[in-house]
């Protein structure tokens, strides 16, 4: 089956620093990638939709200058949390969509802790 | 807009018990419906799906039937195992494709 990886799986950073999270589709090309945020014991909140070679589409209420998304190739999208603060601590999950049947495959998630 | 509502958890069952997790949806047109499972500390895995009314999705002993008349997609399993302990998410995607809309998740705990 299609595999999506995320790196790092876990990151701890100091307040005010920036953190980059990578999402890769390992054995297929992803026309579209999605970034979600999950709070403890809560559902997934879609942050943005990323298409290769174009600007990401952000959901209402998500700060595009805070959460920078780059989709430079058909197998890689990155999410950069800029000037991170403790309230940005969360579990971030990406998914990648194949072009064939539009099925989404999810990465294992990245646990971000901002001190 | 489209939305998904799941029964609240946590649900605690004994091994070999029957499981039902209710899911209802609101959507225009004919969405595709999904159940995802999330094991502790991991991302989501697709458990099963159905793309049109009366379709039954099934996998690993889990089943769900797309009921348009009741706008429901309840998840069932006849005999749960300890290894089924996880959070289960019901989701839909509109018939134009695009983003998934998730329910709030239901935590299942199966005791030996």
PDB file of C-alpha atoms in Angstrom:
ATOM      1  CA  UNK A   1       0.000   0.000   0.000  1.00  0.00           C
ATOM      2  CA  UNK A   2       0.931   3.656  -0.258  1.00  0.00           C
ATOM      3  CA  UNK A   3       3.241   4.905   2.489  1.00  0.00           C
ATOM      4  CA  UNK A   4       3.541   8.412   3.847  1.00  0.00           C
ATOM      5  CA  UNK A   5       6.342   9.338   6.213  1.00  0.00           C
ATOM      6  CA  UNK A   6       6.809  12.308   8.484  1.00  0.00           C
ATOM      7  CA  UNK A   7       9.991  13.656   9.974  1.00  0.00           C
ATOM      8  CA  UNK A   8      10.665  14.220  12.755  1.00  0.00           C
ATOM      9  CA  UNK A   9       8.285  12.042  14.716  1.00  0.00           C
ATOM     10  CA  UNK A  10       8.844  14.093  17.832  1.00  0.00           C
ATOM     11  CA  UNK A  11      10.388  17.523  18.385  1.00  0.00           C
ATOM     12  CA  UNK A  12      10.891  19.740  21.418  1.00  0.00           C
ATOM     13  CA  UNK A  13      11.862  23.348  20.877  1.00  0.00           C
ATOM     14  CA  UNK A  14      12.157  26.592  22.754  1.00  0.00           C
ATOM     15  CA  UNK A  15       9.582  29.330  22.444  1.00  0.00           C
ATOM     16  CA  UNK A  16      10.400  31.720  19.610  1.00  0.00           C
ATOM     17  CA  UNK A  17      12.194  29.237  17.410  1.00  0.00           C
ATOM     18  CA  UNK A  18      10.943  27.799  14.111  1.00  0.00           C
ATOM     19  CA  UNK A  19      10.338  24.136  13.430  1.00  0.00           C
ATOM     20  CA  UNK A  20      10.085  22.383  10.072  1.00  0.00           C
ATOM     21  CA  UNK A  21       8.118  19.170   9.618  1.00  0.00           C
ATOM     22  CA  UNK A  22       8.488  17.099   6.463  1.00  0.00           C
ATOM     23  CA  UNK A  23       5.851  14.934   4.850  1.00  0.00           C
ATOM     24  CA  UNK A  24       6.882  12.501   2.116  1.00  0.00           C
ATOM     25  CA  UNK A  25       4.966  10.096  -0.062  1.00  0.00           C
ATOM     26  CA  UNK A  26       7.416   7.221  -0.394  1.00  0.00           C
ATOM     27  CA  UNK A  27       6.048   5.134  -3.225  1.00  0.00           C
ATOM     28  CA  UNK A  28       3.633   7.350  -5.099  1.00  0.00           C
ATOM     29  CA  UNK A  29       3.298  10.871  -6.377  1.00  0.00           C
ATOM     30  CA  UNK A  30       0.919  13.044  -4.418  1.00  0.00           C
ATOM     31  CA  UNK A  31      -0.870  15.757  -6.323  1.00  0.00           C
ATOM     32  CA  UNK A  32      -2.321  17.077  -3.108  1.00  0.00           C
ATOM     33  CA  UNK A  33      -1.193  16.955   0.494  1.00  0.00           C
ATOM     34  CA  UNK A  34      -3.128  17.985   3.575  1.00  0.00           C
ATOM     35  CA  UNK A  35      -1.940  19.185   6.967  1.00  0.00           C
ATOM     36  CA  UNK A  36      -3.978  18.518  10.086  1.00  0.00           C
ATOM     37  CA  UNK A  37      -3.623  19.440  13.706  1.00  0.00           C
ATOM     38  CA  UNK A  38      -4.909  17.202  16.479  1.00  0.00           C
ATOM     39  CA  UNK A  39      -5.377  18.281  20.076  1.00  0.00           C
ATOM     40  CA  UNK A  40      -5.450  15.663  22.862  1.00  0.00           C
ATOM     41  CA  UNK A  41      -8.613  13.572  22.740  1.00  0.00           C
ATOM     42  CA  UNK A  42      -9.949  15.750  19.924  1.00  0.00           C
ATOM     43  CA  UNK A  43     -10.641  15.289  16.267  1.00  0.00           C
ATOM     44  CA  UNK A  44      -8.396  16.319  13.424  1.00  0.00           C
ATOM     45  CA  UNK A  45      -8.589  19.923  12.332  1.00  0.00           C
ATOM     46  CA  UNK A  46      -7.645  20.562   8.717  1.00  0.00           C
ATOM     47  CA  UNK A  47      -5.136  23.404   8.563  1.00  0.00           C
ATOM     48  CA  UNK A  48      -4.384  23.656   4.872  1.00  0.00           C
ATOM     49  CA  UNK A  49      -4.446  21.932   1.516  1.00  0.00           C
ATOM     50  CA  UNK A  50      -1.226  21.917  -0.448  1.00  0.00           C
ATOM     51  CA  UNK A  51      -0.889  21.384  -4.196  1.00  0.00           C
ATOM     52  CA  UNK A  52       2.465  20.845  -5.826  1.00  0.00           C
ATOM     53  CA  UNK A  53       3.857  24.004  -7.342  1.00  0.00           C
ATOM     54  CA  UNK A  54       1.175  26.343  -6.055  1.00  0.00           C
ATOM     55  CA  UNK A  55       0.323  28.222  -2.890  1.00  0.00           C
ATOM     56  CA  UNK A  56      -1.400  26.334  -0.117  1.00  0.00           C
ATOM     57  CA  UNK A  57      -5.054  26.951   0.652  1.00  0.00           C
ATOM     58  CA  UNK A  58      -5.529  27.636   4.344  1.00  0.00           C
ATOM     59  CA  UNK A  59      -8.656  26.946   6.355  1.00  0.00           C
ATOM     60  CA  UNK A  60     -10.413  29.801   8.065  1.00  0.00           C
ATOM     61  CA  UNK A  61      -8.692  30.848  11.259  1.00  0.00           C
ATOM     62  CA  UNK A  62      -5.300  29.343  10.392  1.00  0.00           C
ATOM     63  CA  UNK A  63      -2.531  31.933  10.200  1.00  0.00           C
ATOM     64  CA  UNK A  64      -0.678  31.470   6.928  1.00  0.00           C
ATOM     65  CA  UNK A  65       2.297  33.509   8.137  1.00  0.00           C
ATOM     66  CA  UNK A  66       2.547  31.349  11.224  1.00  0.00           C
ATOM     67  CA  UNK A  67       2.235  27.980   9.502  1.00  0.00           C
ATOM     68  CA  UNK A  68       4.236  28.090   6.290  1.00  0.00           C
ATOM     69  CA  UNK A  69       3.556  25.295   3.846  1.00  0.00           C
ATOM     70  CA  UNK A  70       5.724  24.438   0.888  1.00  0.00           C
ATOM     71  CA  UNK A  71       4.944  21.682  -1.616  1.00  0.00           C
ATOM     72  CA  UNK A  72       8.072  21.724  -3.741  1.00  0.00           C
ATOM     73  CA  UNK A  73       7.688  18.332  -5.401  1.00  0.00           C
ATOM     74  CA  UNK A  74       5.140  15.596  -5.956  1.00  0.00           C
ATOM     75  CA  UNK A  75       6.578  13.642  -3.035  1.00  0.00           C
ATOM     76  CA  UNK A  76       7.402  16.294  -0.446  1.00  0.00           C
ATOM     77  CA  UNK A  77       5.507  18.919   1.495  1.00  0.00           C
ATOM     78  CA  UNK A  78       6.847  20.826   4.482  1.00  0.00           C
ATOM     79  CA  UNK A  79       5.121  22.644   7.321  1.00  0.00           C
ATOM     80  CA  UNK A  80       7.154  25.264   9.152  1.00  0.00           C
ATOM     81  CA  UNK A  81       5.835  26.551  12.451  1.00  0.00           C
ATOM     82  CA  UNK A  82       7.411  29.983  12.755  1.00  0.00           C
ATOM     83  CA  UNK A  83       8.176  31.642  16.072  1.00  0.00           C
ATOM     84  CA  UNK A  84       6.625  28.739  17.914  1.00  0.00           C
ATOM     85  CA  UNK A  85       4.861  29.272  21.244  1.00  0.00           C
ATOM     86  CA  UNK A  86       3.595  26.788  23.828  1.00  0.00           C
ATOM     87  CA  UNK A  87       0.065  27.005  22.423  1.00  0.00           C
ATOM     88  CA  UNK A  88       1.416  25.592  19.141  1.00  0.00           C
ATOM     89  CA  UNK A  89       2.230  22.341  20.947  1.00  0.00           C
ATOM     90  CA  UNK A  90       0.179  19.660  19.264  1.00  0.00           C
ATOM     91  CA  UNK A  91       0.187  16.537  17.131  1.00  0.00           C
ATOM     92  CA  UNK A  92       0.557  17.446  13.450  1.00  0.00           C
ATOM     93  CA  UNK A  93      -0.508  14.914  10.838  1.00  0.00           C
ATOM     94  CA  UNK A  94      -0.142  15.092   7.083  1.00  0.00           C
ATOM     95  CA  UNK A  95      -1.910  13.107   4.414  1.00  0.00           C
ATOM     96  CA  UNK A  96      -1.176  12.636   0.736  1.00  0.00           C
ATOM     97  CA  UNK A  97      -3.738  12.064  -1.956  1.00  0.00           C
ATOM     98  CA  UNK A  98      -3.187   9.896  -4.998  1.00  0.00           C
ATOM     99  CA  UNK A  99      -4.425  11.060  -8.329  1.00  0.00           C
ATOM    100  CA  UNK A 100      -6.113   7.786  -9.210  1.00  0.00           C
ATOM    101  CA  UNK A 101      -9.008   7.404  -6.813  1.00  0.00           C
ATOM    102  CA  UNK A 102      -8.339  10.410  -4.594  1.00  0.00           C
ATOM    103  CA  UNK A 103      -7.666   8.195  -1.588  1.00  0.00           C
ATOM    104  CA  UNK A 104      -5.767   9.884   1.210  1.00  0.00           C
ATOM    105  CA  UNK A 105      -2.924   8.173   3.035  1.00  0.00           C
ATOM    106  CA  UNK A 106      -1.868   9.502   6.399  1.00  0.00           C
ATOM    107  CA  UNK A 107       1.547   9.979   7.888  1.00  0.00           C
ATOM    108  CA  UNK A 108       2.341   8.763  11.420  1.00  0.00           C
ATOM    109  CA  UNK A 109       2.246  12.270  12.850  1.00  0.00           C
ATOM    110  CA  UNK A 110       4.728  14.628  14.513  1.00  0.00           C
ATOM    111  CA  UNK A 111       4.466  15.515  18.182  1.00  0.00           C
ATOM    112  CA  UNK A 112       5.570  19.127  18.680  1.00  0.00           C
ATOM    113  CA  UNK A 113       6.266  20.407  22.187  1.00  0.00           C
ATOM    114  CA  UNK A 114       7.177  24.067  22.622  1.00  0.00           C
ATOM    115  CA  UNK A 115       8.739  24.938  25.966  1.00  0.00           C
TER     116      UNK A 115
ATOM    117  CA  UNK B   1     -22.080  22.611   5.358  1.00  0.00           C
ATOM    118  CA  UNK B   2     -21.010  19.010   5.624  1.00  0.00           C
ATOM    119  CA  UNK B   3     -20.575  17.544   9.088  1.00  0.00           C
ATOM    120  CA  UNK B   4     -20.108  14.241  10.895  1.00  0.00           C
ATOM    121  CA  UNK B   5     -21.333  13.312  14.358  1.00  0.00           C
ATOM    122  CA  UNK B   6     -20.117  10.282  16.286  1.00  0.00           C
ATOM    123  CA  UNK B   7     -21.207   8.820  19.565  1.00  0.00           C
ATOM    124  CA  UNK B   8     -19.093  10.049  22.417  1.00  0.00           C
ATOM    125  CA  UNK B   9     -16.590   7.832  24.108  1.00  0.00           C
ATOM    126  CA  UNK B  10     -14.865   6.367  25.782  1.00  0.00           C
ATOM    127  CA  UNK B  11     -16.440   3.013  25.078  1.00  0.00           C
ATOM    128  CA  UNK B  12     -15.211   0.193  27.307  1.00  0.00           C
ATOM    129  CA  UNK B  13     -15.964  -3.411  26.382  1.00  0.00           C
ATOM    130  CA  UNK B  14     -14.866  -6.840  27.430  1.00  0.00           C
ATOM    131  CA  UNK B  15     -13.066  -9.043  24.944  1.00  0.00           C
ATOM    132  CA  UNK B  16     -15.427 -10.833  22.501  1.00  0.00           C
ATOM    133  CA  UNK B  17     -18.216  -8.315  23.102  1.00  0.00           C
ATOM    134  CA  UNK B  18     -20.222  -6.812  20.238  1.00  0.00           C
ATOM    135  CA  UNK B  19     -19.234  -3.314  19.165  1.00  0.00           C
ATOM    136  CA  UNK B  20     -21.322  -0.558  17.652  1.00  0.00           C
ATOM    137  CA  UNK B  21     -20.065   2.996  17.174  1.00  0.00           C
ATOM    138  CA  UNK B  22     -22.727   5.280  15.788  1.00  0.00           C
ATOM    139  CA  UNK B  23     -21.984   7.802  13.073  1.00  0.00           C
ATOM    140  CA  UNK B  24     -24.399  10.132  11.329  1.00  0.00           C
ATOM    141  CA  UNK B  25     -23.670  12.737   8.738  1.00  0.00           C
ATOM    142  CA  UNK B  26     -25.017  15.841   7.053  1.00  0.00           C
ATOM    143  CA  UNK B  27     -24.041  16.429   3.462  1.00  0.00           C
ATOM    144  CA  UNK B  28     -25.347  17.567   0.130  1.00  0.00           C
ATOM    145  CA  UNK B  29     -25.238  15.132  -2.727  1.00  0.00           C
ATOM    146  CA  UNK B  30     -23.655  11.738  -2.373  1.00  0.00           C
ATOM    147  CA  UNK B  31     -20.541  11.808  -0.209  1.00  0.00           C
ATOM    148  CA  UNK B  32     -18.094   8.974   0.286  1.00  0.00           C
ATOM    149  CA  UNK B  33     -17.927   7.685   3.860  1.00  0.00           C
ATOM    150  CA  UNK B  34     -14.942   6.366   5.771  1.00  0.00           C
ATOM    151  CA  UNK B  35     -13.880   4.871   9.069  1.00  0.00           C
ATOM    152  CA  UNK B  36     -10.319   5.510  10.198  1.00  0.00           C
ATOM    153  CA  UNK B  37      -8.531   4.005  13.194  1.00  0.00           C
ATOM    154  CA  UNK B  38      -5.777   5.645  15.223  1.00  0.00           C
ATOM    155  CA  UNK B  39      -3.664   3.541  17.549  1.00  0.00           C
ATOM    156  CA  UNK B  40      -1.923   5.329  20.438  1.00  0.00           C
ATOM    157  CA  UNK B  41       0.811   7.686  19.266  1.00  0.00           C
ATOM    158  CA  UNK B  42       0.246   6.936  15.598  1.00  0.00           C
ATOM    159  CA  UNK B  43      -1.366   8.515  12.572  1.00  0.00           C
ATOM    160  CA  UNK B  44      -4.633   7.419  10.996  1.00  0.00           C
ATOM    161  CA  UNK B  45      -5.196   4.240   9.043  1.00  0.00           C
ATOM    162  CA  UNK B  46      -8.107   3.690   6.727  1.00  0.00           C
ATOM    163  CA  UNK B  47     -10.255   0.904   8.166  1.00  0.00           C
ATOM    164  CA  UNK B  48     -13.040   0.756   5.606  1.00  0.00           C
ATOM    165  CA  UNK B  49     -15.048   2.902   3.227  1.00  0.00           C
ATOM    166  CA  UNK B  50     -18.214   3.052   1.184  1.00  0.00           C
ATOM    167  CA  UNK B  51     -18.805   5.281  -1.797  1.00  0.00           C
ATOM    168  CA  UNK B  52     -22.513   4.933  -2.505  1.00  0.00           C
ATOM    169  CA  UNK B  53     -25.790   4.193  -0.781  1.00  0.00           C
ATOM    170  CA  UNK B  54     -26.260   0.620   0.492  1.00  0.00           C
ATOM    171  CA  UNK B  55     -22.573  -0.179   0.019  1.00  0.00           C
ATOM    172  CA  UNK B  56     -21.063  -2.164   2.878  1.00  0.00           C
ATOM    173  CA  UNK B  57     -17.437  -1.575   3.744  1.00  0.00           C
ATOM    174  CA  UNK B  58     -15.642  -4.313   5.656  1.00  0.00           C
ATOM    175  CA  UNK B  59     -12.153  -5.040   6.928  1.00  0.00           C
ATOM    176  CA  UNK B  60     -10.602  -7.015   9.816  1.00  0.00           C
ATOM    177  CA  UNK B  61     -14.040  -8.085  11.054  1.00  0.00           C
ATOM    178  CA  UNK B  62     -15.381  -4.514  11.099  1.00  0.00           C
ATOM    179  CA  UNK B  63     -18.358  -3.555   8.954  1.00  0.00           C
ATOM    180  CA  UNK B  64     -20.312  -0.417   8.156  1.00  0.00           C
ATOM    181  CA  UNK B  65     -23.223   0.106   5.757  1.00  0.00           C
ATOM    182  CA  UNK B  66     -23.906   3.395   3.982  1.00  0.00           C
ATOM    183  CA  UNK B  67     -27.532   4.208   4.834  1.00  0.00           C
ATOM    184  CA  UNK B  68     -28.721   7.230   2.924  1.00  0.00           C
ATOM    185  CA  UNK B  69     -32.249   7.084   4.327  1.00  0.00           C
ATOM    186  CA  UNK B  70     -30.937   7.511   7.876  1.00  0.00           C
ATOM    187  CA  UNK B  71     -27.727   9.360   6.878  1.00  0.00           C
ATOM    188  CA  UNK B  72     -25.744   6.900   8.950  1.00  0.00           C
ATOM    189  CA  UNK B  73     -22.587   4.802   8.692  1.00  0.00           C
ATOM    190  CA  UNK B  74     -22.421   2.878  11.974  1.00  0.00           C
ATOM    191  CA  UNK B  75     -19.333   0.785  12.665  1.00  0.00           C
ATOM    192  CA  UNK B  76     -19.852  -2.761  13.961  1.00  0.00           C
ATOM    193  CA  UNK B  77     -17.766  -5.728  14.958  1.00  0.00           C
ATOM    194  CA  UNK B  78     -19.118  -8.990  16.241  1.00  0.00           C
ATOM    195  CA  UNK B  79     -16.312  -9.849  18.653  1.00  0.00           C
ATOM    196  CA  UNK B  80     -13.745  -7.271  19.706  1.00  0.00           C
ATOM    197  CA  UNK B  81     -10.204  -8.015  20.798  1.00  0.00           C
ATOM    198  CA  UNK B  82      -7.850  -6.185  23.122  1.00  0.00           C
ATOM    199  CA  UNK B  83      -5.837  -5.195  20.056  1.00  0.00           C
ATOM    200  CA  UNK B  84      -8.858  -3.246  18.745  1.00  0.00           C
ATOM    201  CA  UNK B  85      -8.338  -0.658  21.475  1.00  0.00           C
ATOM    202  CA  UNK B  86      -7.862   2.621  19.605  1.00  0.00           C
ATOM    203  CA  UNK B  87      -9.656   5.802  18.586  1.00  0.00           C
ATOM    204  CA  UNK B  88     -12.084   5.442  15.692  1.00  0.00           C
ATOM    205  CA  UNK B  89     -12.974   8.338  13.394  1.00  0.00           C
ATOM    206  CA  UNK B  90     -15.895   8.516  11.027  1.00  0.00           C
ATOM    207  CA  UNK B  91     -15.337  10.822   8.057  1.00  0.00           C
ATOM    208  CA  UNK B  92     -16.920  11.958   4.835  1.00  0.00           C
ATOM    209  CA  UNK B  93     -15.740  13.489   1.626  1.00  0.00           C
ATOM    210  CA  UNK B  94     -18.046  15.319  -0.738  1.00  0.00           C
ATOM    211  CA  UNK B  95     -18.812  13.986  -4.172  1.00  0.00           C
ATOM    212  CA  UNK B  96     -16.541  16.632  -5.654  1.00  0.00           C
ATOM    213  CA  UNK B  97     -13.551  15.152  -3.835  1.00  0.00           C
ATOM    214  CA  UNK B  98     -11.269  17.259  -1.711  1.00  0.00           C
ATOM    215  CA  UNK B  99     -10.989  17.487   2.019  1.00  0.00           C
ATOM    216  CA  UNK B 100     -12.169  14.953   4.554  1.00  0.00           C
ATOM    217  CA  UNK B 101     -14.564  16.022   7.271  1.00  0.00           C
ATOM    218  CA  UNK B 102     -13.984  14.086  10.492  1.00  0.00           C
ATOM    219  CA  UNK B 103     -16.200  13.274  13.416  1.00  0.00           C
ATOM    220  CA  UNK B 104     -14.871  13.905  16.891  1.00  0.00           C
ATOM    221  CA  UNK B 105     -13.539  10.393  17.349  1.00  0.00           C
ATOM    222  CA  UNK B 106     -14.607   7.600  19.690  1.00  0.00           C
ATOM    223  CA  UNK B 107     -12.103   5.990  22.000  1.00  0.00           C
ATOM    224  CA  UNK B 108     -12.539   2.241  22.381  1.00  0.00           C
ATOM    225  CA  UNK B 109     -10.951   0.333  25.235  1.00  0.00           C
ATOM    226  CA  UNK B 110     -11.222  -3.467  25.235  1.00  0.00           C
ATOM    227  CA  UNK B 111     -10.431  -5.267  28.479  1.00  0.00           C
ATOM    228  CA  UNK B 112      -9.284  -8.906  28.623  1.00  0.00           C
TER     229      UNK B 112
END
